[in-house]
Amino acid sequence: MRFRRLILLLTCTWGLVACQNFLSRWSNAPDTQAETLVKAGDYQGAMRRYAQLALIRSNSDHYWLLAADSGLRSGDDASAREMARSIKPKELNREDLIQYTLLSSRLDLNEGNAKNAMAKLDSIQQEKLEPSTALNYHTLRASAYNQMGNMFDSAAERVLLSPLLKQPNEIQRNNQLILDSLGHLTDTTLAAKETPPPDTLGGWVSLARILKLSSQNKAMALAKWQDQFSKHPANGSLLDALLINESSARTPKKRPKENAGAKPIPEAPFVGVLLPLTGSFAQAAQTVKAGILAAYEADDSPTKKPIYFEDTSAGDISQHYELLASNNPSVIIGPLVKEEVASLGKHLPLKTAVLALNQVIGLENEKIIQFGLTPEQEVEQVAILARGDGKEAAMILASDTSFGQRLSKHFEEYWIKLGGKITLSRKFSQHGGNYGNVVKELTGSNPSGDQLLFLASDPTDAREIMPKVSALSPQGIQTPVYATSYSFDIRNHSKSLQELNGMIFCDMPWVLNQTDHGKLSFLSLENQTSAIPSDSLKLFAMGMDAYLLSGDMDRVLSEPDYRLSGNTGILSTQPNHRIRRQLECSQVLARGLQKRIMPK
């Protein structure tokens, strides 16, 4: 139904743009608008653009393929599958047919149907693939084998993948995943698969066997392996890290004095969590913890791992990390405080993968995935929405707080990057109440209503400013107002719909879909969240998503196209080891919220 509505919308739009597109109807040239949307991370917008091109250009199957790929990248598997069904494979050229097969296998993997995915991948002649396509091919095969529980063949695919990788961090991550996959196998199974030097896969098998030895025998065996496999891809930074870890493993780990008396760490495997549960960050940390536990309780998997929370409010973060890592958790969630994430990023090497709950500019570590609720992502997505709405000129009205000015500065920089222009920028005193003159100046400079107003304020000021924008706009003209979720009160929005009428903003799905009835929905968890302040509720949702991501870290680390429909947004991995959140957008109307979809 959703797909049919999209096609109806695009068909209606075609009537308006037919003339201007007539000359480009037969063109195979790349589409600048679609490519810009992809580069901006707006895969939903790119999907709609490619779908429109599929309706107006002769080679429609090619554009349906690009539309389906963009839909899949956005996490919209349903639309991607529908668009893939519009493709006639027999009419595709060889290159597009390969991409279609890869896309179909990705859809199967997302549905847990690894056997179907593998059957499709087996139909591709791998020896004729371009390097970029071969990279995707082997990555998908590794994921399919992993999903089927065939860890040896998953590792073997990653060995074939290694020569295709160019970035050092990608190579290191792939090497670690080879060892992780082989580490799931028993020593008996590995012994049967072992082949002598200089075989690359045999070297990985031999190394995986060594890592299963007791500490007293491991260091000598690693040194011997280093001599035997001197040209092996693991014989470098990875082996150095293993030697360092082995050396530190023989040093007894002590619990930081401040945490003495805490409950015992569970046996491996378990999920370790680093949070400042006492001290100045305790309220935020306890909210995140509550979200993690809510997702844990809702997880009905019989194989779910126990969770252990380590209080990091005192002592060095590296000590707390080493304490957990020495007990072999499957993953570590945290730290929460930005400075601690930065400190841990410099603590090399890291034995256990980390899902950090903040993002640090400039920090890159192949063992750290950075996940946070950065307001800049909201600013960027509301800017993309406005540009998609056809807006070019923007005015800014922001509070004089450091946070308001931070949002204002980022909007201005990103808006210009998107090709827009800033005509006026003004600030006001937070909760000052005297907004009339500055609002009048802004609306008076927009007699035709073609400029938008970006508002950076809290809910209190927004409820005062929005009615004045309506009242002071020229008669019959409404200045469009785009804001962030920080202008919207999560809990009390129903009481302020009239005051905020017309405001457009983007927020996490968990907040916007408050009538859903799923296990982790806003409504279902109302009793657990009732005591949490409105401005902290998003941390609860982040905790839930952190738990969901922690159970999927192998894929998060290994799949460039990883997507998860989370509570804080559609989550995807970026090349810089950060999690990007694609939000949902809404417009406030007097009768309620109306969902907005980014136009073509």
Coordinates of C-alpha atoms in Angstrom, one line a residue:
M1 CA 0.0 0.0 0.0
R2 CA 2.8 2.4 0.9
F3 CA 4.6 1.6 -2.4
R4 CA 1.4 2.2 -4.4
R5 CA 0.9 5.6 -2.7
L6 CA 4.5 6.5 -3.6
I7 CA 3.8 5.6 -7.3
L8 CA 0.6 7.6 -7.3
L9 CA 2.4 10.6 -5.9
L10 CA 5.2 10.3 -8.5
T11 CA 2.7 9.8 -11.3
C12 CA 0.9 13.0 -10.3
T13 CA 4.2 14.8 -10.1
W14 CA 5.1 13.7 -13.6
G15 CA 2.3 15.8 -15.0
L16 CA 4.0 18.9 -13.6
V17 CA 7.6 18.1 -14.7
A18 CA 7.0 16.3 -18.1
C19 CA 8.1 19.2 -20.2
Q20 CA 11.3 20.0 -18.4
N21 CA 12.3 16.3 -18.4
F22 CA 11.4 15.6 -22.0
L23 CA 14.9 16.1 -23.3
S24 CA 16.5 14.0 -20.6
R25 CA 14.0 11.1 -21.0
W26 CA 16.4 8.9 -22.9
S27 CA 19.6 9.9 -20.9
N28 CA 21.7 7.4 -19.1
A29 CA 23.8 10.1 -17.5
P30 CA 24.1 10.1 -13.6
D31 CA 21.3 12.1 -12.0
T32 CA 22.9 15.0 -10.0
Q33 CA 19.9 15.5 -7.7
A34 CA 19.8 11.8 -6.7
E35 CA 23.6 11.7 -6.2
T36 CA 23.4 14.7 -4.0
L37 CA 20.7 13.1 -1.8
V38 CA 22.8 9.9 -1.5
K39 CA 25.9 11.9 -0.5
A40 CA 23.8 13.7 2.1
G41 CA 22.7 10.4 3.5
D42 CA 19.1 11.0 2.5
Y43 CA 18.4 7.6 1.0
Q44 CA 14.7 7.9 1.3
G45 CA 14.9 11.1 -0.9
A46 CA 17.2 9.3 -3.3
M47 CA 14.7 6.4 -3.5
R48 CA 11.9 8.7 -4.4
R49 CA 14.0 10.5 -7.0
Y50 CA 15.1 7.3 -8.7
A51 CA 11.6 6.0 -8.6
Q52 CA 10.5 9.2 -10.4
L53 CA 13.2 8.6 -13.0
A54 CA 12.0 5.1 -13.5
L55 CA 8.6 6.5 -14.5
I56 CA 9.9 9.0 -17.0
R57 CA 13.0 7.3 -18.6
S58 CA 13.1 4.5 -21.1
N59 CA 15.6 2.3 -19.1
S60 CA 13.2 2.1 -16.2
D61 CA 14.6 -1.2 -14.8
H62 CA 18.0 0.5 -14.2
Y63 CA 16.3 3.2 -12.1
W64 CA 14.0 0.8 -10.2
L65 CA 17.2 -1.0 -9.3
L66 CA 18.8 2.2 -8.0
A67 CA 15.6 3.1 -6.2
A68 CA 15.4 -0.3 -4.5
D69 CA 19.1 0.0 -3.5
S70 CA 18.5 3.4 -1.9
G71 CA 15.4 2.1 -0.1
L72 CA 17.4 -0.8 1.3
R73 CA 20.1 1.6 2.4
S74 CA 17.5 3.7 4.3
G75 CA 16.2 0.6 6.1
D76 CA 12.9 0.6 4.2
D77 CA 13.1 -3.1 3.2
A78 CA 9.4 -3.2 2.3
S79 CA 9.6 -0.5 -0.4
A80 CA 12.9 -1.9 -1.6
R81 CA 11.4 -5.3 -2.1
E82 CA 8.3 -3.8 -3.9
M83 CA 10.6 -1.9 -6.2
A84 CA 12.7 -4.9 -6.9
R85 CA 9.5 -6.7 -8.0
S86 CA 9.0 -4.0 -10.6
I87 CA 12.3 -5.0 -12.3
K88 CA 12.3 -7.4 -15.2
P89 CA 15.6 -9.2 -14.7
K90 CA 15.7 -10.6 -18.3
E91 CA 15.9 -7.0 -19.7
L92 CA 18.8 -6.0 -17.5
N93 CA 22.3 -5.8 -18.9
R94 CA 25.0 -8.0 -17.3
E95 CA 26.2 -5.4 -14.8
D96 CA 22.7 -4.4 -13.6
L97 CA 21.7 -8.1 -13.4
I98 CA 24.6 -8.7 -11.0
Q99 CA 23.6 -5.7 -8.9
Y100 CA 20.0 -7.0 -8.9
T101 CA 21.1 -10.4 -7.7
L102 CA 23.3 -8.9 -5.0
L103 CA 20.4 -6.6 -3.9
S104 CA 18.0 -9.6 -3.8
S105 CA 20.4 -11.6 -1.6
R106 CA 20.7 -8.6 0.8
L107 CA 16.9 -8.5 1.1
D108 CA 16.9 -12.2 1.8
L109 CA 19.6 -11.9 4.5
N110 CA 17.7 -9.1 6.2
E111 CA 14.7 -11.5 6.5
G112 CA 17.0 -14.2 7.9
N113 CA 16.7 -16.3 4.7
A114 CA 20.4 -17.1 4.2
K115 CA 19.8 -20.2 2.1
N116 CA 17.9 -18.2 -0.5
A117 CA 20.6 -15.5 -0.4
M118 CA 23.4 -18.0 -1.0
A119 CA 21.5 -19.7 -3.9
K120 CA 21.4 -16.3 -5.6
L121 CA 25.0 -15.5 -4.9
D122 CA 26.1 -18.9 -6.2
S123 CA 24.6 -18.0 -9.6
I124 CA 27.1 -15.2 -10.0
Q125 CA 30.4 -15.8 -11.8
Q126 CA 32.8 -14.3 -9.3
E127 CA 35.9 -14.5 -11.5
K128 CA 34.4 -11.8 -13.8
L129 CA 33.4 -9.3 -11.2
E130 CA 34.8 -5.7 -10.9
P131 CA 36.7 -5.2 -7.6
S132 CA 34.0 -3.0 -6.0
T133 CA 31.3 -5.6 -6.9
A134 CA 33.5 -8.5 -5.7
L135 CA 33.9 -6.8 -2.4
N136 CA 30.1 -6.6 -2.0
Y137 CA 29.8 -10.2 -3.2
H138 CA 32.3 -11.7 -0.7
T139 CA 30.9 -9.6 2.2
L140 CA 27.4 -10.9 1.5
R141 CA 28.6 -14.5 1.3
A142 CA 30.5 -14.1 4.6
S143 CA 27.3 -12.8 6.2
A144 CA 25.2 -15.6 4.7
Y145 CA 27.6 -18.3 6.0
N146 CA 27.6 -16.6 9.4
Q147 CA 23.8 -16.5 9.5
M148 CA 23.7 -20.3 8.6
G149 CA 26.2 -21.0 11.4
N150 CA 29.0 -22.0 9.0
M151 CA 31.8 -20.0 10.6
F152 CA 34.7 -21.6 8.7
D153 CA 33.3 -20.7 5.3
S154 CA 32.4 -17.3 6.6
A155 CA 36.1 -16.8 7.6
A156 CA 37.2 -18.2 4.2
E157 CA 35.1 -15.6 2.4
R158 CA 36.7 -12.9 4.5
V159 CA 40.1 -14.2 3.5
L160 CA 39.1 -13.7 -0.2
L161 CA 37.7 -10.3 0.7
S162 CA 41.0 -9.0 2.3
P163 CA 42.9 -8.1 -0.9
L164 CA 40.0 -6.0 -2.1
L165 CA 40.1 -3.7 1.0
K166 CA 42.1 -0.5 0.8
Q167 CA 41.6 1.4 4.0
P168 CA 43.8 0.2 7.0
N169 CA 40.9 0.3 9.4
E170 CA 38.7 -1.9 7.1
I171 CA 41.6 -4.4 6.7
Q172 CA 42.1 -4.5 10.5
R173 CA 38.4 -5.0 11.1
N174 CA 38.1 -7.7 8.5
N175 CA 41.2 -9.5 10.0
Q176 CA 39.6 -9.4 13.5
L177 CA 36.3 -10.8 12.1
I178 CA 38.2 -13.7 10.5
L179 CA 39.6 -14.6 13.9
D180 CA 36.3 -14.1 15.6
S181 CA 34.6 -16.5 13.1
L182 CA 37.2 -19.2 13.6
G183 CA 37.1 -18.6 17.3
H184 CA 33.6 -20.1 17.4
L185 CA 35.0 -23.5 16.2
T186 CA 36.4 -26.2 18.4
D187 CA 40.1 -27.0 18.3
T188 CA 39.3 -30.5 16.9
T189 CA 37.4 -28.8 14.0
L190 CA 40.2 -26.3 13.4
A191 CA 42.9 -29.1 13.5
A192 CA 41.0 -30.8 10.6
K193 CA 41.0 -27.6 8.6
E194 CA 44.6 -26.6 9.2
T195 CA 47.0 -26.5 6.2
P196 CA 50.8 -25.8 6.3
P197 CA 52.6 -22.5 5.5
P198 CA 52.4 -20.4 3.5
D199 CA 48.6 -21.0 2.9
T200 CA 46.8 -17.8 4.1
L201 CA 43.7 -19.5 5.4
G202 CA 45.8 -22.2 7.0
G203 CA 47.7 -19.4 8.8
W204 CA 44.5 -18.0 10.2
V205 CA 43.4 -21.4 11.4
S206 CA 46.7 -22.0 13.1
L207 CA 46.5 -18.6 14.7
A208 CA 42.9 -19.3 15.9
R209 CA 44.1 -22.6 17.5
I210 CA 47.0 -20.8 19.3
L211 CA 44.5 -18.3 20.8
K212 CA 42.7 -21.2 22.5
L213 CA 45.9 -22.3 24.4
S214 CA 46.5 -21.5 28.0
S215 CA 48.3 -18.3 28.8
Q216 CA 51.6 -20.0 29.7
N217 CA 51.9 -21.6 26.2
K218 CA 50.4 -18.9 24.1
A219 CA 53.2 -16.3 23.9
M220 CA 55.8 -18.9 22.7
A221 CA 53.4 -20.3 20.2
L222 CA 52.6 -16.8 18.8
A223 CA 56.3 -16.1 18.3
K224 CA 56.8 -19.4 16.5
W225 CA 53.8 -18.7 14.3
Q226 CA 55.3 -15.3 13.4
D227 CA 58.4 -17.0 12.1
Q228 CA 56.4 -19.6 10.1
F229 CA 54.0 -17.1 8.5
S230 CA 56.3 -14.1 8.0
K231 CA 54.3 -12.8 5.1
H232 CA 50.8 -13.5 6.4
P233 CA 48.4 -10.5 6.6
A234 CA 48.0 -11.0 10.4
N235 CA 51.8 -10.7 10.9
G236 CA 51.9 -7.1 11.7
S237 CA 49.7 -4.8 13.8
L238 CA 47.2 -7.6 14.6
L239 CA 49.8 -10.0 15.8
D240 CA 51.5 -7.2 17.8
A241 CA 48.2 -6.4 19.5
L242 CA 47.7 -10.1 20.3
L243 CA 51.2 -10.3 21.9
I244 CA 50.5 -7.1 23.9
N245 CA 47.1 -8.5 25.0
E246 CA 48.7 -11.8 26.0
S247 CA 51.3 -9.9 28.1
S248 CA 48.6 -7.9 29.9
A249 CA 46.5 -11.0 30.3
R250 CA 49.2 -12.5 32.5
T251 CA 49.1 -9.4 34.8
P252 CA 46.3 -9.9 37.4
K253 CA 43.5 -7.4 37.0
K254 CA 42.2 -5.7 40.1
R255 CA 38.9 -4.0 40.6
P256 CA 39.4 -0.3 41.1
K257 CA 39.3 0.5 44.8
E258 CA 36.2 2.6 44.5
N259 CA 34.2 -0.3 43.2
A260 CA 35.4 -2.9 45.7
G261 CA 32.5 -5.0 47.0
A262 CA 30.5 -4.9 43.7
K263 CA 28.8 -8.0 42.6
P264 CA 30.9 -10.6 40.7
I265 CA 31.4 -10.3 37.0
P266 CA 29.5 -13.2 35.3
E267 CA 31.2 -15.9 33.3
A268 CA 31.8 -15.3 29.6
P269 CA 30.0 -14.6 27.3
F270 CA 28.3 -11.6 28.8
V271 CA 27.5 -8.0 27.9
G272 CA 29.6 -5.5 29.8
V273 CA 28.4 -1.9 30.3
L274 CA 30.5 1.1 31.4
L275 CA 28.4 3.8 32.9
P276 CA 28.9 6.6 35.6
L277 CA 26.1 5.3 37.8
T278 CA 27.0 7.6 40.6
G279 CA 28.3 11.2 40.7
S280 CA 27.5 14.1 38.5
F281 CA 26.4 12.1 35.4
A282 CA 24.4 9.6 37.4
Q283 CA 20.9 10.8 36.3
A284 CA 21.8 10.4 32.6
A285 CA 23.6 7.1 33.2
Q286 CA 20.7 5.6 35.2
T287 CA 18.3 6.6 32.4
V288 CA 20.4 4.8 29.8
K289 CA 20.7 1.8 32.1
A290 CA 16.9 1.7 32.5
G291 CA 16.6 1.7 28.7
I292 CA 19.1 -1.2 28.3
L293 CA 17.3 -3.2 30.9
A294 CA 13.9 -2.6 29.3
A295 CA 15.3 -4.0 26.0
Y296 CA 16.9 -6.9 27.8
E297 CA 13.6 -7.8 29.5
A298 CA 11.8 -7.7 26.2
D299 CA 14.4 -10.0 24.6
D300 CA 12.8 -13.4 24.6
S301 CA 15.8 -15.1 23.0
P302 CA 16.9 -18.2 24.9
T303 CA 20.5 -17.5 24.2
K304 CA 20.6 -13.9 25.4
K305 CA 23.7 -13.1 27.5
P306 CA 23.7 -11.7 31.0
I307 CA 24.5 -8.0 31.5
Y308 CA 27.0 -6.6 33.9
F309 CA 27.1 -2.9 34.8
E310 CA 30.4 -1.4 35.9
D311 CA 30.3 2.0 37.6
T312 CA 32.9 4.3 36.0
S313 CA 32.3 7.4 38.1
A314 CA 35.6 7.0 40.0
G315 CA 39.0 5.8 38.7
D316 CA 40.5 5.7 35.2
I317 CA 38.2 4.5 32.4
S318 CA 41.0 2.3 31.0
Q319 CA 41.0 0.4 34.3
H320 CA 37.3 -0.3 34.1
Y321 CA 37.6 -1.3 30.5
E322 CA 40.5 -3.7 31.3
L323 CA 38.6 -5.2 34.2
L324 CA 35.7 -6.2 31.9
A325 CA 37.8 -7.1 28.9
S326 CA 39.9 -9.5 30.9
N327 CA 36.8 -11.5 31.6
N328 CA 36.0 -11.9 27.9
P329 CA 32.7 -10.2 27.4
S330 CA 31.1 -10.5 23.9
V331 CA 30.9 -6.7 23.7
I332 CA 31.2 -3.6 25.9
I333 CA 28.6 -0.8 25.9
G334 CA 29.9 2.6 26.9
P335 CA 31.4 4.8 28.1
L336 CA 28.8 7.6 28.1
V337 CA 31.0 10.7 28.8
K338 CA 32.6 12.1 25.7
E339 CA 36.0 12.6 27.4
E340 CA 36.1 9.0 28.5
V341 CA 35.3 7.8 25.0
A342 CA 38.2 9.9 23.7
S343 CA 40.5 8.5 26.4
L344 CA 39.5 4.9 25.6
G345 CA 40.0 5.6 21.9
K346 CA 43.7 6.2 22.7
H347 CA 44.0 3.1 24.7
L348 CA 45.4 0.7 22.1
P349 CA 45.0 -2.1 21.5
L350 CA 41.4 -2.9 22.6
K351 CA 40.7 -6.5 23.1
T352 CA 36.9 -6.3 23.1
A353 CA 34.7 -4.3 20.7
V354 CA 33.1 -1.2 22.2
L355 CA 29.8 0.4 21.5
A356 CA 30.5 3.9 22.8
L357 CA 27.5 6.1 23.8
N358 CA 28.9 9.3 22.5
Q359 CA 30.7 10.6 19.5
V360 CA 34.1 12.3 19.4
I361 CA 35.2 14.4 16.5
G362 CA 38.4 13.0 14.9
L363 CA 38.4 9.8 16.9
E364 CA 38.7 6.6 14.8
N365 CA 39.4 3.2 16.3
E366 CA 38.4 0.0 14.4
K367 CA 37.3 -1.5 17.7
I368 CA 35.0 1.4 18.7
I369 CA 31.6 2.1 17.2
Q370 CA 30.4 5.5 18.2
F371 CA 26.6 5.9 18.8
G372 CA 25.1 9.1 20.2
L373 CA 22.2 11.5 20.1
T374 CA 24.1 14.3 18.5
P375 CA 21.8 17.3 17.8
E376 CA 23.8 18.1 14.6
Q377 CA 22.2 15.1 13.0
E378 CA 18.7 16.6 13.6
V379 CA 19.8 19.9 12.2
E380 CA 21.1 18.3 9.1
Q381 CA 18.0 16.2 8.4
V382 CA 15.6 19.1 8.9
A383 CA 17.8 21.1 6.5
I384 CA 17.6 18.2 4.0
L385 CA 13.8 18.2 4.4
A386 CA 13.6 21.9 3.8
R387 CA 15.8 21.7 0.7
G388 CA 13.6 18.9 -0.5
D389 CA 10.6 21.1 0.0
G390 CA 12.2 23.5 -2.5
K391 CA 13.4 26.1 0.0
E392 CA 16.6 28.1 -0.9
A393 CA 16.6 31.1 1.4
A394 CA 16.6 30.7 5.2
M395 CA 16.4 33.0 8.2
I396 CA 17.6 31.9 11.6
L397 CA 16.2 32.6 15.1
A398 CA 18.1 31.1 17.9
S399 CA 18.3 31.5 21.7
D400 CA 21.4 33.2 23.0
T401 CA 22.4 30.0 25.0
S402 CA 25.5 28.1 24.0
F403 CA 23.3 25.2 22.8
G404 CA 21.0 27.5 20.7
Q405 CA 24.0 29.1 19.1
R406 CA 25.6 25.7 18.5
L407 CA 22.4 24.6 16.5
S408 CA 22.3 28.0 14.7
K409 CA 25.9 27.7 13.6
H410 CA 25.6 24.2 12.4
F411 CA 22.4 24.9 10.5
E412 CA 24.0 27.9 8.7
E413 CA 27.1 25.9 7.7
Y414 CA 25.1 22.9 6.5
W415 CA 22.5 24.9 4.7
I416 CA 25.2 26.7 2.7
K417 CA 26.8 23.3 2.0
L418 CA 23.4 22.1 0.6
G419 CA 23.4 25.1 -1.8
G420 CA 21.1 27.4 0.2
K421 CA 21.6 30.9 1.4
I422 CA 21.1 32.7 4.8
T423 CA 19.4 36.1 4.6
L424 CA 19.1 37.0 8.3
S425 CA 20.2 35.5 11.6
R426 CA 19.0 36.8 14.9
K427 CA 19.1 35.6 18.5
F428 CA 16.9 36.2 21.6
S429 CA 17.2 35.9 25.3
Q430 CA 16.0 32.5 26.5
H431 CA 12.6 32.9 28.3
G432 CA 13.0 36.6 27.9
G433 CA 9.4 37.0 26.6
N434 CA 10.1 40.0 24.4
Y435 CA 10.1 38.3 21.0
G436 CA 7.8 40.7 19.1
N437 CA 10.4 43.0 17.5
V438 CA 12.8 40.3 16.3
V439 CA 9.9 38.1 14.9
K440 CA 8.4 41.2 13.2
E441 CA 11.8 41.9 11.6
L442 CA 12.1 38.4 10.3
T443 CA 8.6 38.0 8.9
G444 CA 8.6 41.5 7.5
S445 CA 11.6 40.6 5.3
N446 CA 9.7 37.6 3.9
P447 CA 6.6 39.2 2.2
S448 CA 6.2 36.3 -0.3
G449 CA 6.7 33.5 2.2
D450 CA 9.4 31.8 0.2
Q451 CA 12.0 32.0 2.9
L452 CA 12.0 29.6 5.8
L453 CA 12.7 30.3 9.4
F454 CA 14.9 27.9 11.3
L455 CA 14.1 28.1 15.0
A456 CA 16.5 26.9 17.7
S457 CA 14.7 27.1 21.0
D458 CA 13.3 25.1 23.9
P459 CA 9.6 24.2 24.1
T460 CA 8.8 27.2 26.4
D461 CA 10.1 29.8 23.9
A462 CA 8.7 27.9 20.9
R463 CA 5.2 28.1 22.3
E464 CA 5.6 31.9 22.6
I465 CA 7.3 32.4 19.3
M466 CA 5.2 30.3 16.9
P467 CA 1.9 32.2 17.5
K468 CA 3.8 35.5 16.9
V469 CA 5.2 34.2 13.6
S470 CA 1.7 33.5 12.5
A471 CA 0.3 36.8 13.7
L472 CA 3.1 38.9 12.3
S473 CA 3.5 37.2 8.9
P474 CA 2.0 39.3 6.0
Q475 CA -1.7 38.7 5.5
G476 CA -2.4 35.4 3.7
I477 CA 1.3 34.4 4.0
Q478 CA 2.6 31.9 6.5
T479 CA 6.4 31.9 7.1
P480 CA 7.4 28.2 7.2
V481 CA 9.1 27.3 10.4
Y482 CA 11.6 24.4 10.7
A483 CA 12.9 23.4 14.1
T484 CA 14.6 20.6 16.0
S485 CA 13.0 18.2 18.5
Y486 CA 14.3 20.4 21.3
S487 CA 11.4 22.8 20.5
F488 CA 8.9 20.0 21.1
D489 CA 7.9 18.6 24.5
I490 CA 7.7 14.9 24.3
R491 CA 5.1 14.4 27.0
N492 CA 3.0 17.5 26.9
H493 CA 2.8 18.1 23.1
S494 CA -1.0 17.5 23.0
K495 CA -1.5 20.7 25.1
S496 CA 0.5 22.9 22.8
L497 CA -0.5 21.8 19.4
Q498 CA -2.4 25.0 18.8
E499 CA 0.6 27.2 19.8
L500 CA 3.1 25.2 17.7
N501 CA 0.7 24.9 14.7
G502 CA 2.8 24.7 11.5
M503 CA 6.2 23.9 13.0
I504 CA 8.1 21.2 11.2
F505 CA 10.7 19.1 13.0
C506 CA 12.4 15.7 13.0
D507 CA 12.6 13.3 15.9
M508 CA 13.1 9.7 16.9
P509 CA 10.3 7.2 15.9
W510 CA 9.8 6.1 19.5
V511 CA 8.7 9.6 20.4
L512 CA 6.6 10.4 17.4
N513 CA 4.7 7.1 17.3
Q514 CA 3.3 7.2 20.8
T515 CA 0.2 5.1 20.0
D516 CA 2.2 2.0 18.9
H517 CA 1.7 -1.1 21.1
G518 CA 5.0 -3.1 20.6
K519 CA 7.0 -4.4 23.6
L520 CA 9.4 -1.4 23.5
S521 CA 6.8 1.2 22.4
F522 CA 6.4 4.5 24.2
L523 CA 2.9 3.5 25.3
S524 CA 4.0 0.0 26.6
L525 CA 6.8 1.5 28.7
E526 CA 4.9 4.4 30.1
N527 CA 4.9 3.0 33.6
Q528 CA 8.7 2.6 33.5
T529 CA 9.4 6.0 32.1
S530 CA 6.8 8.1 34.0
A531 CA 9.4 9.3 36.5
I532 CA 12.0 10.3 33.9
P533 CA 12.1 14.0 33.1
S534 CA 11.0 14.8 29.5
D535 CA 14.4 16.2 28.5
S536 CA 16.0 12.8 29.5
L537 CA 13.6 10.4 27.9
K538 CA 15.7 10.2 24.7
L539 CA 18.5 8.7 26.7
F540 CA 16.1 5.8 27.6
A541 CA 15.5 5.2 23.9
M542 CA 19.2 5.3 23.3
G543 CA 19.7 2.6 26.0
M544 CA 17.2 0.4 24.3
D545 CA 19.0 0.8 20.9
A546 CA 22.4 0.3 22.5
Y547 CA 21.2 -3.2 23.7
L548 CA 19.8 -4.0 20.3
L549 CA 23.1 -3.0 18.6
S550 CA 25.2 -4.9 21.1
G551 CA 23.6 -8.1 20.0
D552 CA 24.4 -7.4 16.4
M553 CA 28.0 -6.2 16.7
D554 CA 29.5 -8.7 14.3
R555 CA 27.3 -7.2 11.5
V556 CA 27.7 -3.6 12.7
L557 CA 31.5 -4.1 12.4
S558 CA 31.5 -6.0 9.2
E559 CA 28.6 -4.9 6.9
P560 CA 29.0 -1.5 5.2
D561 CA 25.2 -1.5 4.5
Y562 CA 24.1 -2.6 8.0
R563 CA 20.7 -1.2 8.9
L564 CA 18.5 -1.5 12.0
S565 CA 15.1 0.0 12.5
G566 CA 15.7 1.3 16.0
N567 CA 13.8 3.4 18.5
T568 CA 16.0 6.4 18.0
G569 CA 15.8 6.2 14.2
I570 CA 16.9 3.9 11.3
L571 CA 20.4 3.2 12.4
S572 CA 23.2 2.7 9.8
T573 CA 27.0 2.4 10.0
Q574 CA 29.2 5.0 8.5
P575 CA 32.8 4.6 7.2
N576 CA 34.1 6.5 10.2
H577 CA 32.7 4.0 12.7
R578 CA 29.8 6.1 13.7
I579 CA 26.2 5.2 13.8
R580 CA 24.0 7.5 11.8
R581 CA 20.3 8.0 12.8
Q582 CA 17.7 8.6 10.1
L583 CA 14.8 10.3 11.9
E584 CA 11.2 10.7 11.1
C585 CA 9.8 14.2 10.4
S586 CA 6.4 15.7 11.3
Q587 CA 4.5 18.9 11.0
V588 CA 2.5 20.1 14.0
L589 CA -1.2 20.7 13.2
A590 CA -3.9 21.8 15.6
R591 CA -5.4 18.3 15.4
G592 CA -2.2 16.4 15.9
L593 CA 1.1 15.5 14.2
Q594 CA 1.2 14.8 10.5
K595 CA 4.1 12.8 9.2
R596 CA 6.3 14.4 6.6
I597 CA 8.2 12.5 3.9
M598 CA 11.1 14.1 2.2
P599 CA 10.0 15.0 -1.3
K600 CA 11.9 14.3 -4.4

